[in-house]
mmCIF file of C-alpha atoms in Angstrom:
data_model
loop_
_atom_site.group_PDB
_atom_site.id
_atom_site.type_symbol
_atom_site.label_atom_id
_atom_site.label_comp_id
_atom_site.label_asym_id
_atom_site.label_seq_id
_atom_site.Cartn_x
_atom_site.Cartn_y
_atom_site.Cartn_z
ATOM 1 C CA MET S 26 -28.416 -55.234 23.355
ATOM 2 C CA ILE S 27 -25.129 -53.354 23.762
ATOM 3 C CA LEU S 28 -23.181 -55.892 21.733
ATOM 4 C CA MET S 29 -25.917 -55.968 19.086
ATOM 5 C CA SER S 30 -25.843 -52.166 18.900
ATOM 6 C CA PHE S 31 -22.065 -52.307 18.600
ATOM 7 C CA GLY S 32 -22.364 -54.656 15.622
ATOM 8 C CA LEU S 33 -25.121 -52.620 13.974
ATOM 9 C CA ILE S 34 -23.079 -49.430 14.254
ATOM 10 C CA LEU S 35 -20.010 -50.994 12.635
ATOM 11 C CA ILE S 36 -21.930 -52.829 9.886
ATOM 12 C CA GLY S 37 -24.300 -49.937 9.130
ATOM 13 C CA GLY S 38 -21.486 -47.379 9.052
ATOM 14 C CA LEU S 39 -19.276 -49.615 6.939
ATOM 15 C CA ILE S 40 -21.974 -50.423 4.358
ATOM 16 C CA LEU S 41 -23.378 -46.904 3.946
ATOM 17 C CA GLY S 42 -19.864 -45.450 3.980
ATOM 18 C CA LYS S 43 -18.927 -47.776 1.130
ATOM 19 C CA ILE S 44 -22.073 -46.813 -0.799
ATOM 20 C CA SER S 45 -21.136 -43.133 -0.412
ATOM 21 C CA SER S 46 -17.672 -43.886 -1.810
ATOM 22 C CA LEU S 47 -19.158 -45.690 -4.810
ATOM 23 C CA VAL S 48 -21.213 -42.610 -5.727
ATOM 24 C CA LYS S 49 -18.107 -40.370 -5.319
ATOM 25 C CA LEU S 50 -19.158 -38.879 -1.970
ATOM 26 C CA PRO S 51 -17.112 -38.828 1.271
ATOM 27 C CA PRO S 52 -17.765 -42.032 3.288
ATOM 28 C CA ILE S 53 -18.523 -39.982 6.402
ATOM 29 C CA LEU S 54 -21.847 -38.910 4.878
ATOM 30 C CA GLY S 55 -22.991 -42.514 4.680
ATOM 31 C CA MET S 56 -21.870 -43.086 8.277
ATOM 32 C CA ILE S 57 -23.894 -40.097 9.511
ATOM 33 C CA ILE S 58 -26.946 -41.345 7.600
ATOM 34 C CA ALA S 59 -26.447 -44.772 9.195
ATOM 35 C CA GLY S 60 -26.547 -43.091 12.605
ATOM 36 C CA ILE S 61 -29.733 -41.213 11.728
ATOM 37 C CA ILE S 62 -31.381 -44.478 10.610
ATOM 38 C CA LEU S 63 -30.224 -46.522 13.607
ATOM 39 C CA GLY S 64 -30.672 -43.755 16.191
ATOM 40 C CA PRO S 65 -33.594 -42.618 18.372
ATOM 41 C CA SER S 66 -35.042 -40.384 15.654
ATOM 42 C CA THR S 67 -35.933 -43.336 13.401
ATOM 43 C CA LEU S 68 -35.436 -47.069 14.136
ATOM 44 C CA ASN S 69 -34.062 -46.582 17.679
ATOM 45 C CA TRP S 70 -31.863 -49.693 17.436
ATOM 46 C CA ILE S 71 -28.921 -48.281 19.413
ATOM 47 C CA ASP S 72 -28.951 -49.152 23.093
ATOM 48 C CA PRO S 73 -29.282 -45.995 25.278
ATOM 49 C CA SER S 74 -26.440 -47.150 27.538
ATOM 50 C CA LEU S 75 -24.166 -47.211 24.497
ATOM 51 C CA LEU S 76 -25.179 -43.665 23.594
ATOM 52 C CA GLU S 77 -24.185 -42.634 27.113
ATOM 53 C CA LEU S 78 -20.621 -43.654 26.260
ATOM 54 C CA SER S 79 -20.659 -41.315 23.250
ATOM 55 C CA PRO S 80 -18.820 -38.424 25.004
ATOM 56 C CA THR S 81 -15.948 -40.726 26.031
ATOM 57 C CA LEU S 82 -15.681 -42.260 22.573
ATOM 58 C CA LYS S 83 -15.681 -38.835 20.925
ATOM 59 C CA LYS S 84 -12.980 -37.605 23.288
ATOM 60 C CA LEU S 85 -10.802 -40.569 22.343
ATOM 61 C CA ALA S 86 -11.434 -39.803 18.671
ATOM 62 C CA LEU S 87 -10.348 -36.196 19.329
ATOM 63 C CA PHE S 88 -7.100 -37.443 20.900
ATOM 64 C CA ILE S 89 -6.428 -39.599 17.832
ATOM 65 C CA ILE S 90 -7.169 -36.637 15.529
ATOM 66 C CA LEU S 91 -4.602 -34.453 17.300
ATOM 67 C CA LEU S 92 -1.965 -37.190 17.338
ATOM 68 C CA ARG S 93 -2.504 -37.905 13.627
ATOM 69 C CA ALA S 94 -2.348 -34.176 12.904
ATOM 70 C CA GLY S 95 0.964 -33.920 14.736
ATOM 71 C CA LEU S 96 2.376 -36.995 13.005
ATOM 72 C CA SER S 97 1.388 -35.603 9.591
ATOM 73 C CA LEU S 98 3.222 -32.319 10.110
ATOM 74 C CA ASN S 99 6.671 -31.864 8.632
ATOM 75 C CA VAL S 100 8.442 -29.081 10.501
ATOM 76 C CA HIS S 101 11.003 -28.619 7.712
ATOM 77 C CA GLU S 102 8.244 -28.125 5.119
ATOM 78 C CA ILE S 103 6.455 -25.619 7.358
ATOM 79 C CA ARG S 104 9.665 -23.608 7.706
ATOM 80 C CA HIS S 105 10.239 -23.803 3.950
ATOM 81 C CA LEU S 106 6.738 -22.509 3.161
ATOM 82 C CA GLY S 107 7.263 -19.710 5.638
ATOM 83 C CA VAL S 108 4.673 -17.230 6.786
ATOM 84 C CA THR S 109 2.088 -18.377 4.215
ATOM 85 C CA THR S 110 1.411 -21.472 6.329
ATOM 86 C CA LEU S 111 0.801 -19.294 9.367
ATOM 87 C CA TYR S 112 -1.538 -16.990 7.444
ATOM 88 C CA LEU S 113 -3.536 -19.886 5.993
ATOM 89 C CA THR S 114 -3.783 -21.455 9.449
ATOM 90 C CA ILE S 115 -5.079 -18.362 11.222
ATOM 91 C CA ILE S 116 -6.897 -15.976 8.860
ATOM 92 C CA PRO S 117 -9.621 -18.199 7.281
ATOM 93 C CA ALA S 118 -10.530 -19.739 10.652
ATOM 94 C CA LEU S 119 -10.801 -16.350 12.373
ATOM 95 C CA PHE S 120 -12.838 -14.956 9.470
ATOM 96 C CA GLU S 121 -15.326 -17.813 9.727
ATOM 97 C CA ILE S 122 -15.570 -17.585 13.524
ATOM 98 C CA ALA S 123 -16.240 -13.857 13.195
ATOM 99 C CA ALA S 124 -18.931 -14.527 10.575
ATOM 100 C CA TYR S 125 -20.731 -17.061 12.774
ATOM 101 C CA THR S 126 -20.432 -14.747 15.771
ATOM 102 C CA PHE S 127 -22.192 -11.967 13.858
ATOM 103 C CA LEU S 128 -24.792 -14.207 12.174
ATOM 104 C CA GLY S 129 -25.505 -16.251 15.283
ATOM 105 C CA TYR S 130 -25.992 -13.117 17.374
ATOM 106 C CA THR S 131 -28.142 -11.216 14.861
ATOM 107 C CA ILE S 132 -30.167 -14.032 13.254
ATOM 108 C CA LEU S 133 -30.254 -16.909 15.758
ATOM 109 C CA SER S 134 -30.504 -14.664 18.852
ATOM 110 C CA LEU S 135 -27.555 -16.366 20.521
ATOM 111 C CA SER S 136 -25.370 -14.522 22.977
ATOM 112 C CA LEU S 137 -22.029 -13.335 21.626
ATOM 113 C CA LEU S 138 -20.211 -16.101 23.508
ATOM 114 C CA GLU S 139 -22.601 -18.786 22.252
ATOM 115 C CA ALA S 140 -22.331 -17.503 18.679
ATOM 116 C CA ALA S 141 -18.530 -17.461 18.894
ATOM 117 C CA LEU S 142 -18.608 -21.010 20.288
ATOM 118 C CA LEU S 143 -20.737 -22.065 17.305
ATOM 119 C CA GLY S 144 -18.151 -20.530 14.979
ATOM 120 C CA SER S 145 -15.271 -22.304 16.706
ATOM 121 C CA VAL S 146 -17.033 -25.663 16.279
ATOM 122 C CA ILE S 147 -17.496 -25.220 12.529
ATOM 123 C CA ALA S 148 -14.365 -23.254 11.592
ATOM 124 C CA ALA S 149 -11.984 -26.229 11.399
ATOM 125 C CA VAL S 150 -11.241 -27.641 7.958
ATOM 126 C CA SER S 151 -11.127 -31.421 7.364
ATOM 127 C CA PRO S 152 -7.689 -33.018 6.798
ATOM 128 C CA ALA S 153 -9.523 -36.351 6.451
ATOM 129 C CA ILE S 154 -10.866 -35.122 3.101
ATOM 130 C CA ILE S 155 -7.979 -32.846 2.110
ATOM 131 C CA VAL S 156 -4.852 -34.889 2.923
ATOM 132 C CA PRO S 157 -5.546 -37.985 0.747
ATOM 133 C CA ARG S 158 -6.170 -35.729 -2.264
ATOM 134 C CA MET S 159 -3.020 -33.719 -1.586
ATOM 135 C CA ILE S 160 -0.935 -36.884 -1.318
ATOM 136 C CA ASP S 161 -2.284 -37.915 -4.715
ATOM 137 C CA ILE S 162 -1.419 -34.500 -6.160
ATOM 138 C CA LEU S 163 2.169 -34.900 -4.930
ATOM 139 C CA THR S 164 2.513 -37.847 -7.336
ATOM 140 C CA LYS S 165 1.345 -35.688 -10.267
ATOM 141 C CA PRO S 166 3.277 -33.049 -12.264
ATOM 142 C CA TYR S 167 1.751 -30.114 -10.376
ATOM 143 C CA ASN S 168 3.266 -27.383 -8.244
ATOM 144 C CA PRO S 169 4.295 -29.390 -5.121
ATOM 145 C CA LYS S 170 4.038 -26.327 -2.872
ATOM 146 C CA ILE S 171 0.221 -26.463 -3.060
ATOM 147 C CA PRO S 172 -0.275 -29.903 -1.430
ATOM 148 C CA GLN S 173 2.576 -29.327 1.028
ATOM 149 C CA LEU S 174 0.979 -26.073 2.135
ATOM 150 C CA LEU S 175 -2.534 -27.508 2.442
ATOM 151 C CA ILE S 176 -1.423 -30.596 4.368
ATOM 152 C CA SER S 177 0.481 -28.489 6.910
ATOM 153 C CA ALA S 178 -2.011 -25.616 7.213
ATOM 154 C CA SER S 179 -5.105 -27.851 7.485
ATOM 155 C CA SER S 180 -3.556 -29.803 10.369
ATOM 156 C CA LEU S 181 -2.466 -26.633 12.180
ATOM 157 C CA ASP S 182 -5.914 -25.133 11.485
ATOM 158 C CA ASP S 183 -7.561 -27.966 13.425
ATOM 159 C CA ILE S 184 -5.237 -27.501 16.378
ATOM 160 C CA LEU S 185 -5.831 -23.735 16.476
ATOM 161 C CA VAL S 186 -9.618 -24.080 16.298
ATOM 162 C CA ILE S 187 -9.713 -26.738 19.030
ATOM 163 C CA ILE S 188 -7.714 -24.448 21.331
ATOM 164 C CA ILE S 189 -10.124 -21.580 20.620
ATOM 165 C CA PHE S 190 -13.114 -23.882 21.174
ATOM 166 C CA THR S 191 -11.921 -25.129 24.569
ATOM 167 C CA SER S 192 -11.311 -21.543 25.733
ATOM 168 C CA LEU S 193 -14.750 -20.369 24.553
ATOM 169 C CA LEU S 194 -16.470 -23.384 26.113
ATOM 170 C CA SER S 195 -14.886 -22.487 29.450
ATOM 171 C CA LEU S 196 -16.131 -18.919 29.072
ATOM 172 C CA ASN S 197 -19.652 -20.125 28.229
ATOM 173 C CA LEU S 198 -19.627 -22.301 31.326
ATOM 174 C CA GLY S 199 -18.816 -19.280 33.442
ATOM 175 C CA GLU S 200 -15.115 -19.948 33.890
ATOM 176 C CA SER S 201 -13.926 -16.397 33.304
ATOM 177 C CA LEU S 202 -10.502 -15.727 31.856
ATOM 178 C CA ALA S 203 -10.624 -12.035 32.709
ATOM 179 C CA THR S 204 -8.201 -11.842 35.643
ATOM 180 C CA SER S 205 -4.433 -11.797 35.254
ATOM 181 C CA GLN S 206 -4.178 -14.909 37.448
ATOM 182 C CA GLU S 207 -6.498 -16.870 35.170
ATOM 183 C CA ILE S 208 -4.735 -15.630 32.022
ATOM 184 C CA SER S 209 -1.404 -16.767 33.447
ATOM 185 C CA HIS S 210 -3.052 -20.116 34.275
ATOM 186 C CA LEU S 211 -4.014 -20.490 30.602
ATOM 187 C CA LEU S 212 -0.518 -19.539 29.402
ATOM 188 C CA PHE S 213 1.143 -21.985 31.797
ATOM 189 C CA SER S 214 -1.209 -24.752 30.672
ATOM 190 C CA ILE S 215 -0.077 -24.155 27.072
ATOM 191 C CA VAL S 216 3.637 -24.100 27.956
ATOM 192 C CA TYR S 217 3.462 -27.148 30.240
ATOM 193 C CA GLY S 218 1.381 -29.052 27.691
ATOM 194 C CA ILE S 219 3.919 -28.465 24.917
ATOM 195 C CA LEU S 220 6.873 -29.300 27.173
ATOM 196 C CA ALA S 221 5.176 -32.456 28.461
ATOM 197 C CA GLY S 222 4.547 -33.697 24.928
ATOM 198 C CA TRP S 223 8.151 -32.991 23.965
ATOM 199 C CA GLY S 224 9.522 -34.759 27.053
ATOM 200 C CA ILE S 225 7.366 -37.849 26.549
ATOM 201 C CA SER S 226 8.389 -37.988 22.885
ATOM 202 C CA MET S 227 12.045 -38.114 23.965
ATOM 203 C CA LEU S 228 11.261 -41.179 26.069
ATOM 204 C CA PHE S 229 9.455 -42.818 23.159
ATOM 205 C CA ASN S 230 12.346 -42.108 20.811
ATOM 206 C CA THR S 231 14.628 -43.848 23.289
ATOM 207 C CA VAL S 232 12.251 -46.833 23.444
ATOM 208 C CA ASN S 233 12.067 -46.890 19.659
ATOM 209 C CA LYS S 234 15.820 -47.583 19.429
ATOM 210 C CA HIS S 235 15.471 -50.894 21.270
ATOM 211 C CA ARG S 236 14.716 -53.544 18.678
ATOM 212 C CA PHE S 237 13.737 -56.157 21.295
ATOM 213 C CA ILE S 238 10.483 -54.241 21.913
ATOM 214 C CA HIS S 239 7.939 -55.328 19.313
ATOM 215 C CA GLN S 240 6.431 -52.601 17.132
ATOM 216 C CA GLN S 241 2.897 -53.469 18.260
ATOM 217 C CA THR S 242 3.977 -53.040 21.879
ATOM 218 C CA LYS S 243 5.329 -49.586 21.065
ATOM 219 C CA PHE S 244 2.037 -48.667 19.443
ATOM 220 C CA ILE S 245 0.031 -49.865 22.462
ATOM 221 C CA LEU S 246 2.277 -47.825 24.760
ATOM 222 C CA LEU S 247 1.781 -44.754 22.571
ATOM 223 C CA LEU S 248 -2.008 -45.129 22.506
ATOM 224 C CA ALA S 249 -2.151 -45.678 26.284
ATOM 225 C CA THR S 250 0.033 -42.618 26.851
ATOM 226 C CA VAL S 251 -2.236 -40.477 24.662
ATOM 227 C CA ALA S 252 -5.290 -41.576 26.677
ATOM 228 C CA ILE S 253 -3.532 -40.757 29.951
ATOM 229 C CA ILE S 254 -2.083 -37.355 29.101
ATOM 230 C CA GLY S 255 -5.311 -36.332 27.346
ATOM 231 C CA THR S 256 -7.197 -36.629 30.632
ATOM 232 C CA ALA S 257 -4.365 -35.728 33.025
ATOM 233 C CA GLU S 258 -5.350 -32.051 33.131
ATOM 234 C CA TYR S 259 -8.367 -32.999 35.263
ATOM 235 C CA LEU S 260 -6.163 -34.748 37.853
ATOM 236 C CA LEU S 261 -3.002 -32.641 38.096
ATOM 237 C CA PRO S 262 -2.821 -29.833 40.683
ATOM 238 C CA PHE S 263 -1.210 -27.401 38.223
ATOM 239 C CA ALA S 264 -2.116 -25.893 34.854
ATOM 240 C CA PHE S 265 -1.731 -28.377 32.017
ATOM 241 C CA SER S 266 -3.243 -28.749 28.518
ATOM 242 C CA GLY S 267 -3.635 -32.413 27.594
ATOM 243 C CA LEU S 268 -4.677 -31.597 24.024
ATOM 244 C CA LEU S 269 -1.546 -29.534 23.405
ATOM 245 C CA ALA S 270 0.582 -32.253 24.991
ATOM 246 C CA ILE S 271 -0.826 -34.789 22.502
ATOM 247 C CA MET S 272 -0.210 -32.409 19.603
ATOM 248 C CA SER S 273 3.358 -31.701 20.762
ATOM 249 C CA LEU S 274 3.973 -35.432 21.187
ATOM 250 C CA GLY S 275 2.817 -36.139 17.629
ATOM 251 C CA ILE S 276 4.880 -33.342 16.070
ATOM 252 C CA THR S 277 8.062 -34.384 17.868
ATOM 253 C CA LEU S 278 7.566 -38.045 16.978
ATOM 254 C CA SER S 279 6.694 -37.290 13.352
ATOM 255 C CA GLN S 280 10.206 -37.775 11.988
ATOM 256 C CA GLN S 281 11.069 -40.968 13.906
ATOM 257 C CA TRP S 282 7.690 -42.716 14.175
ATOM 258 C CA LYS S 283 5.686 -41.502 11.210
ATOM 259 C CA GLU S 284 6.281 -44.485 8.918
ATOM 260 C CA HIS S 285 6.077 -47.039 11.732
ATOM 261 C CA THR S 286 2.722 -45.841 13.025
ATOM 262 C CA LYS S 287 1.049 -44.885 9.738
ATOM 263 C CA ASN S 288 -0.568 -48.206 8.849
ATOM 264 C CA THR S 289 -1.520 -49.098 12.428
ATOM 265 C CA PHE S 290 -3.110 -45.736 13.128
ATOM 266 C CA GLN S 291 -4.905 -45.885 9.797
ATOM 267 C CA SER S 292 -6.559 -49.170 10.821
ATOM 268 C CA LEU S 293 -7.404 -47.807 14.276
ATOM 269 C CA TRP S 294 -8.851 -44.661 12.775
ATOM 270 C CA LYS S 295 -11.103 -46.648 10.420
ATOM 271 C CA VAL S 296 -12.918 -48.152 13.410
ATOM 272 C CA ALA S 297 -12.925 -44.889 15.400
ATOM 273 C CA GLU S 298 -14.220 -43.013 12.363
ATOM 274 C CA ILE S 299 -17.243 -45.290 12.007
ATOM 275 C CA TRP S 300 -18.028 -44.982 15.696
ATOM 276 C CA LEU S 301 -17.643 -41.211 15.648
ATOM 277 C CA PHE S 302 -19.832 -40.383 12.650
ATOM 278 C CA VAL S 303 -22.541 -42.988 13.296
ATOM 279 C CA LEU S 304 -22.934 -41.725 16.864
ATOM 280 C CA VAL S 305 -23.044 -38.137 15.573
ATOM 281 C CA GLY S 306 -25.882 -39.077 13.224
ATOM 282 C CA ALA S 307 -27.691 -40.829 16.075
ATOM 283 C CA GLN S 308 -27.594 -37.615 18.132
ATOM 284 C CA LEU S 309 -29.012 -35.435 15.376
ATOM 285 C CA SER S 310 -32.351 -33.843 16.182
ATOM 286 C CA LEU S 311 -34.402 -34.246 12.995
ATOM 287 C CA THR S 312 -37.147 -32.001 14.379
ATOM 288 C CA SER S 313 -34.748 -29.086 14.868
ATOM 289 C CA LEU S 314 -33.185 -29.754 11.463
ATOM 290 C CA VAL S 315 -36.530 -29.796 9.619
ATOM 291 C CA ASN S 316 -37.883 -26.723 11.384
ATOM 292 C CA HIS S 317 -34.836 -24.522 10.829
ATOM 293 C CA SER S 318 -32.895 -26.097 7.955
ATOM 294 C CA PHE S 319 -33.408 -23.203 5.506
ATOM 295 C CA ILE S 320 -32.027 -20.499 7.798
ATOM 296 C CA PHE S 321 -29.229 -22.811 8.952
ATOM 297 C CA ILE S 322 -28.177 -23.455 5.344
ATOM 298 C CA LEU S 323 -28.139 -19.725 4.562
ATOM 299 C CA ILE S 324 -25.932 -19.055 7.597
ATOM 300 C CA ILE S 325 -23.522 -21.859 6.646
ATOM 301 C CA ILE S 326 -23.223 -20.602 3.049
ATOM 302 C CA ALA S 327 -22.754 -16.970 4.131
ATOM 303 C CA ALA S 328 -20.026 -17.905 6.627
ATOM 304 C CA LEU S 329 -18.384 -20.096 3.995
ATOM 305 C CA PHE S 330 -18.042 -17.133 1.627
ATOM 306 C CA ILE S 331 -16.403 -15.123 4.400
ATOM 307 C CA ARG S 332 -14.003 -18.024 4.964
ATOM 308 C CA LEU S 333 -13.099 -18.091 1.270
ATOM 309 C CA LEU S 334 -12.315 -14.365 1.427
ATOM 310 C CA GLY S 335 -9.995 -15.191 4.316
ATOM 311 C CA VAL S 336 -8.225 -17.821 2.187
ATOM 312 C CA PHE S 337 -7.594 -15.321 -0.625
ATOM 313 C CA LEU S 338 -6.345 -12.753 1.898
ATOM 314 C CA ALA S 339 -4.000 -15.324 3.454
ATOM 315 C CA LEU S 340 -2.594 -16.178 -0.004
ATOM 316 C CA ARG S 341 -2.417 -12.582 -1.219
ATOM 317 C CA ARG S 342 1.405 -12.517 -1.233
ATOM 318 C CA ALA S 343 1.895 -16.215 -2.002
ATOM 319 C CA ASP S 344 3.755 -17.091 -5.184
ATOM 320 C CA PHE S 345 0.754 -18.908 -6.701
ATOM 321 C CA THR S 346 -1.366 -18.225 -9.754
ATOM 322 C CA ASN S 347 -4.929 -16.994 -9.282
ATOM 323 C CA LYS S 348 -6.218 -20.404 -10.354
ATOM 324 C CA GLU S 349 -4.052 -22.142 -7.769
ATOM 325 C CA LYS S 350 -5.356 -19.776 -5.088
ATOM 326 C CA LEU S 351 -8.909 -20.658 -6.136
ATOM 327 C CA TYR S 352 -8.070 -24.360 -5.782
ATOM 328 C CA CYS S 353 -6.728 -23.694 -2.277
ATOM 329 C CA ALA S 354 -10.016 -21.942 -1.476
ATOM 330 C CA PHE S 355 -11.988 -24.972 -2.715
ATOM 331 C CA SER S 356 -9.777 -27.221 -0.588
ATOM 332 C CA TYR S 357 -10.603 -25.196 2.518
ATOM 333 C CA ILE S 358 -14.366 -25.822 2.208
ATOM 334 C CA PRO S 359 -14.963 -29.333 3.655
ATOM 335 C CA LYS S 360 -15.793 -29.894 7.324
ATOM 336 C CA ALA S 361 -15.946 -33.304 8.955
ATOM 337 C CA THR S 362 -13.959 -34.862 11.772
ATOM 338 C CA VAL S 363 -13.448 -31.979 14.205
ATOM 339 C CA GLN S 364 -17.117 -30.975 13.948
ATOM 340 C CA ALA S 365 -18.133 -34.561 14.699
ATOM 341 C CA SER S 366 -15.745 -34.711 17.671
ATOM 342 C CA ILE S 367 -16.578 -31.427 19.412
ATOM 343 C CA GLY S 368 -20.014 -30.592 17.976
ATOM 344 C CA SER S 369 -21.882 -32.266 20.834
ATOM 345 C CA LEU S 370 -19.631 -31.094 23.686
ATOM 346 C CA ALA S 371 -21.670 -27.927 24.273
ATOM 347 C CA LEU S 372 -24.838 -30.039 24.521
ATOM 348 C CA GLU S 373 -23.155 -32.513 26.872
ATOM 349 C CA ALA S 374 -21.919 -29.592 29.006
ATOM 350 C CA GLY S 375 -25.534 -28.483 29.501
ATOM 351 C CA LEU S 376 -25.509 -25.288 27.439
ATOM 352 C CA ILE S 377 -28.948 -24.184 26.239
ATOM 353 C CA ALA S 378 -27.589 -23.608 22.730
ATOM 354 C CA GLY S 379 -25.933 -27.039 22.671
ATOM 355 C CA GLU S 380 -28.564 -28.794 20.531
ATOM 356 C CA LEU S 381 -28.597 -25.954 18.000
ATOM 357 C CA ILE S 382 -24.779 -25.976 17.770
ATOM 358 C CA LEU S 383 -24.738 -29.742 17.207
ATOM 359 C CA THR S 384 -27.469 -29.541 14.536
ATOM 360 C CA ILE S 385 -25.687 -26.801 12.576
ATOM 361 C CA ALA S 386 -22.360 -28.635 12.891
ATOM 362 C CA ILE S 387 -23.817 -31.824 11.390
ATOM 363 C CA LEU S 388 -25.586 -29.863 8.648
ATOM 364 C CA ALA S 389 -22.293 -28.117 7.855
ATOM 365 C CA ILE S 390 -20.657 -31.548 7.409
ATOM 366 C CA LEU S 391 -23.474 -32.729 5.124
ATOM 367 C CA ILE S 392 -23.162 -29.602 2.954
ATOM 368 C CA THR S 393 -19.448 -28.827 2.861
ATOM 369 C CA ALA S 394 -17.873 -32.311 2.801
ATOM 370 C CA PRO S 395 -19.375 -33.386 -0.556
ATOM 371 C CA LEU S 396 -19.122 -29.854 -1.972
ATOM 372 C CA GLY S 397 -15.436 -29.480 -1.154
ATOM 373 C CA ALA S 398 -14.590 -32.993 -2.364
ATOM 374 C CA PHE S 399 -16.490 -32.412 -5.623
ATOM 375 C CA LEU S 400 -14.777 -29.085 -6.332
ATOM 376 C CA MET S 401 -11.300 -30.436 -5.547
ATOM 377 C CA ASP S 402 -11.754 -33.484 -7.770
ATOM 378 C CA THR S 403 -13.536 -31.730 -10.632
ATOM 379 C CA PHE S 404 -11.313 -28.686 -11.036
ATOM 380 C CA ARG S 405 -7.926 -30.121 -10.094
ATOM 381 C CA ASP S 406 -6.605 -30.431 -13.642
ATOM 382 C CA SER S 407 -7.968 -27.090 -14.820
ATOM 383 C CA LEU S 408 -6.795 -25.019 -11.835
ATOM 384 C CA LEU S 409 -3.444 -26.507 -10.870
ATOM 385 C CA SER S 410 -0.391 -25.648 -12.890
ATOM 386 C CA SER S 411 2.370 -28.075 -13.826
ATOM 387 C CA ASP S 412 4.818 -25.175 -13.570
ATOM 388 C CA THR S 413 6.627 -25.521 -10.235
ATOM 389 C CA THR S 414 7.687 -21.885 -10.274
ATOM 390 C CA PRO S 415 4.461 -19.982 -10.968
ATOM 391 C CA THR S 416 4.156 -16.264 -11.131
ATOM 392 C CA LYS S 417 1.656 -14.190 -9.238
ATOM 393 C CA SER S 418 -0.468 -13.400 -12.243
ATOM 394 C CA GLU S 419 -2.050 -15.501 -14.899
#
């Protein structure tokens, strides 16, 4: 039954994802629907033992997300765009986390920590939906600073939110960060993670110079290394952040390995993406969704407006027209991959609010992914200027 479930997941996700694309919707929506249909809530055609592997598969998908995010970053472009990239990375995400913290505490009766954890799950934007559209814009006669900014900031946004999420999850599990010793432990884990990623990247760059090593072998070594360092923090006797090590590895390799790994990682991600979103759909509690969908939708929309205010604040001093700033706000709407990767971790950790967090995360994907894609595609020509040196006013 496991192999049959494996085949059903791939075929169902592939077919419904393609149908979603044909009707101009993000493929991930079709994959989630495939999971709902195949999962325990409806047909129950997925073997339970396969669902037990879901946490491991999602963790691997998270590793791939961080590596792809690092590989997509161009340090020179980030420096060129300056502080605007930093603002757009931090402010909208913090605004949305704050909104969910308030709404979750006052409306859903969550504790402040649980509400903040909910916000950290949903706050990340989706490069999977944004980046392909920005790459297309780069080939058009529009202001090139817009896609460069959104590609860089959306990737950094994911990394920031994942760091916040892991810290809040530890707090929710009772692992206090209040003492100076524990704060220093967190800081050392960040520093050692970044240094480890940089050091490993130096080794890979050395390997990359040897032509006798086949490119596929290099890719296998890179993937194996990501799997090892991503879980090493649970084995090492000192503070170490595996997620930051993967991110640092990707950023440092971006200049030397980006073109070599692009096509291979794209193929790998296609399979991982189907697995990730179909399994997310299979875990969705339809009962919880039906009983509370109205209030959940209101909370998602309210938090989204707060996020958009954060985007405009982040771009307040940017040298863009008001229409271009509005397009950036539209581009910062869609949620997808990060929510699918970490949305169930609170539930798997045994938190009481875990099922609610997962349900709202999936609903946020279903609402924001098609909405953001529609707004970006529909208003691109009317909002983006062909003038590469826009003024601040219309």
